[in-house]
Amino acid sequence: MTVHNIRVGESKRGDASDGGADAVGGRLSRVDGPAKITGAAKYAVEQQLEGLAYAVLVESTIASGKVRSIDTTAAETAPGVLKVLTPDTIISLRTASDWFGTTPPDAPYCPLARDITFSGQHVAAVVAETFEQAVAAAALVKVSYEVTPAIVDLSDAKAGDGIPIDAMTKEWGDAQGAFASAPVRICAAYNTPREYQAPMEPHGLIARWEDDKLTVWEPSQWLDGMARTYAEWFGVPFENVRLVSPYIGGGFGSKALALSHGAVAASAAKMLSRPVRLVMTRPQTFTGYGGRAATRQTVTIGADADGKIQSIVHRGINETSIDGMWVEPLGSVTSIMYATPNFSSKQNVVRVNSVVPGAMRAPGENPSAFGIESAIDELAYEVGIDPLEIRLRNYAEQDPHAKKAWSTRQLREAFAAGAERFGWAKRTPAPRSMRDGNQLIGWGVAAGTYPVRRAYGEAIVRILADGSVEVESSSIDMGQGTYTILAQTAAETVGVPANNVVVKLGDSRFPRAGVAGGSRLAGVMTGAVYKAATAALDQLVGLAISDPRSPFHALQANTLVVANGRISSPRGDGPDLSVAELLASVGRDHIEATGDTMPANSTAQDRYKNYTTIAMALPHTEGDYSRHSWCAHFIEVRVDEDFGTVRVSRVVSALDSGRLYNPKLAESQWKGGIIMGIGQALLEEGIMDRRHGRIVNNNLADYLVPTNADIPDIEVISVGIPDLHSSVLGGKGVGELAIVGVAPAIANAVFHATGKRVRDLPITLEKLI
């Protein structure tokens, strides 16, 4: 089997002030780029295994009811069919714990449903010798149902008010009373629809059993967490499950968990004693896992005549499934962005006939910002204050909820840098006051934030006989640049050129890493690699000084310098050898060190819990500080006065993600988030057939995402400073930050252009009529 290695290639030097492109903070190009653009990168489901069979899912065509019967006769006799799986014929599995590691009930688990709670639920699967045979046979499976009324979405009269989520309640002061007595009052409802991650690479896997050992090749944001789930499903030791995920073609939160289609494929592989490949079709990806839940928020702001906020009252709901639970924390930004002496936020969830929603880039913060950043813009117009000025006037000098100091908060700097580059001072305040021919021009601003989510990680760093350095970790790279920044971290710390570093990721046999989600992986893993590389360097220097065979032994030096792959005396009065020459002189073929950032007294169970659940993640308000990344978006839109079409024509965003481990990669991540925000604001919406509870636009022709033609030039500015309260090397979250605040900035710009306030996303031309 191929082990995936990435060696850093040649790149431009001297782009970073702290050591060139090779060093942390340098603009080294992504080292996995050449493999991807030449086709050499082999993704998980592209493995070619002997005896590979193919599975295809059969989905429910109703949204609520029961399966009466499944007629598999025709499918079973179709050419090439090996097995037809139904709830009655698939092997019984065990219920697995959730991602918090909650002890599961001692009950069987079946990934194929008898009780139907949403349209598109998996009810059967066909396994055949070829993919085409499996597709043809799956069409022959006949399912009959007993249909019951479905709750289609939040607007369904049967939905009700939902279930209060007490953990989401945040209150201080007398918010209701202060609002009632405030001289200026704003109250409005803001709605976001269902959205879907739509990664370029569909979900899928190859599962292979060898006795009681399972290997799964599957795109994964969390190898160890998914391995735990597979192990629990099948009742085998955790060590018997291996997850391999060399590359990931996009995830955005959707590939962090083992899901029912994985259980089907692994079950089929076990039943047939041969490897099975299952890949979802694009329509199946809209129901095989949950996208962003639809949300409804009411935001009320009470302020004085100068726009100083006296009260915020926030009420929110999000949809969840009939038989699962997902909470989209809608008060997350509302409770911290602006200073107010009185605050109240409460939230309910409403059960609808849908797949369980899930994490999609900046879950909670994204829709929360749409509510509060739209509402404060409305307040600005109500009191006649510039929308940028009102944000500065209500700037929170500390976390209003946690009552703690910010670790760093460069939001003022973001406002200043973004406004200057955008030319905000040239804005005329009145709606419909700026135009270019028949194009109404609008300028909008909004802020965003994302918490610094922290955890622990481990990595191995080896210095090999040829002087190269090897890094191993079960962390992953789904496009955010893990291969590259870990190579830079090892290169800078050990003192070798980056093109002498080989990074190995995406295999659960490697040292453990937690979930790549919540913008935490870079901070966690650079810290682990830095610790491992430092230990390896100490060993190298220690050998050079202490080993009698070393040319440096006679110097009696306290330390040596390792730079550009060579080792020498800091005084320049001794030998100058390559690392390879030194290792040869002392008879060593390698040096190896493990960097583990877990607390020193951690038990084996602590470590297992840390890497396979999120139960040990450190709160962003742990200790004396509240840790967040911050951003400010300045956006120009052009609205065609005749047709009502909206185009984003200019974006300037200033962002505080602390120290950037690689500015080129961070800027790419920021721009990706902004592009997703433009899609959210103007295009994306899951549309339901209200008669049958089905998603109508479950394909990339009808579910609209931005293309190059929709995106203008985007300018991003880093205003961050190192934040050592947030990570070992001073970085804060990058990947999820930039989407937060984009949609309200666009909505605010549309209002400035047209005088029409759109509070329901996406902003489409019929809403501007």
CSV table of C-alpha atoms in Angstrom, one decimal, residues 16 67 138 145 217 248 261 318 363 411 416 440 473 491 555 657 681 747 761-762:
chain,number,residue,atom,x,y,z
A,16,ALA,CA,9.2,36.7,4.9
A,67,VAL,CA,-41.2,0.9,5.2
A,138,ALA,CA,-30.6,-0.6,-7.4
A,145,TYR,CA,-44.3,2.7,2.4
A,217,TRP,CA,-10.0,4.7,2.8
A,248,ILE,CA,-9.6,15.7,0.7
A,261,HIS,CA,-23.2,5.2,4.3
A,318,ASN,CA,-32.9,26.6,14.2
A,363,PRO,CA,-21.6,27.1,12.4
A,411,LEU,CA,-10.8,44.9,15.4
A,416,ALA,CA,-9.3,51.5,10.2
A,440,LEU,CA,-27.2,51.8,-8.1
A,473,SER,CA,0.9,13.0,12.1
A,491,ALA,CA,12.4,23.4,8.7
A,555,LEU,CA,35.4,22.0,21.3
A,657,SER,CA,-5.9,35.9,12.9
A,681,ALA,CA,-25.8,36.2,0.5
A,747,ALA,CA,-27.2,43.1,2.7
A,761,LEU,CA,-31.2,35.3,2.6
A,762,PRO,CA,-30.4,34.9,-0.2
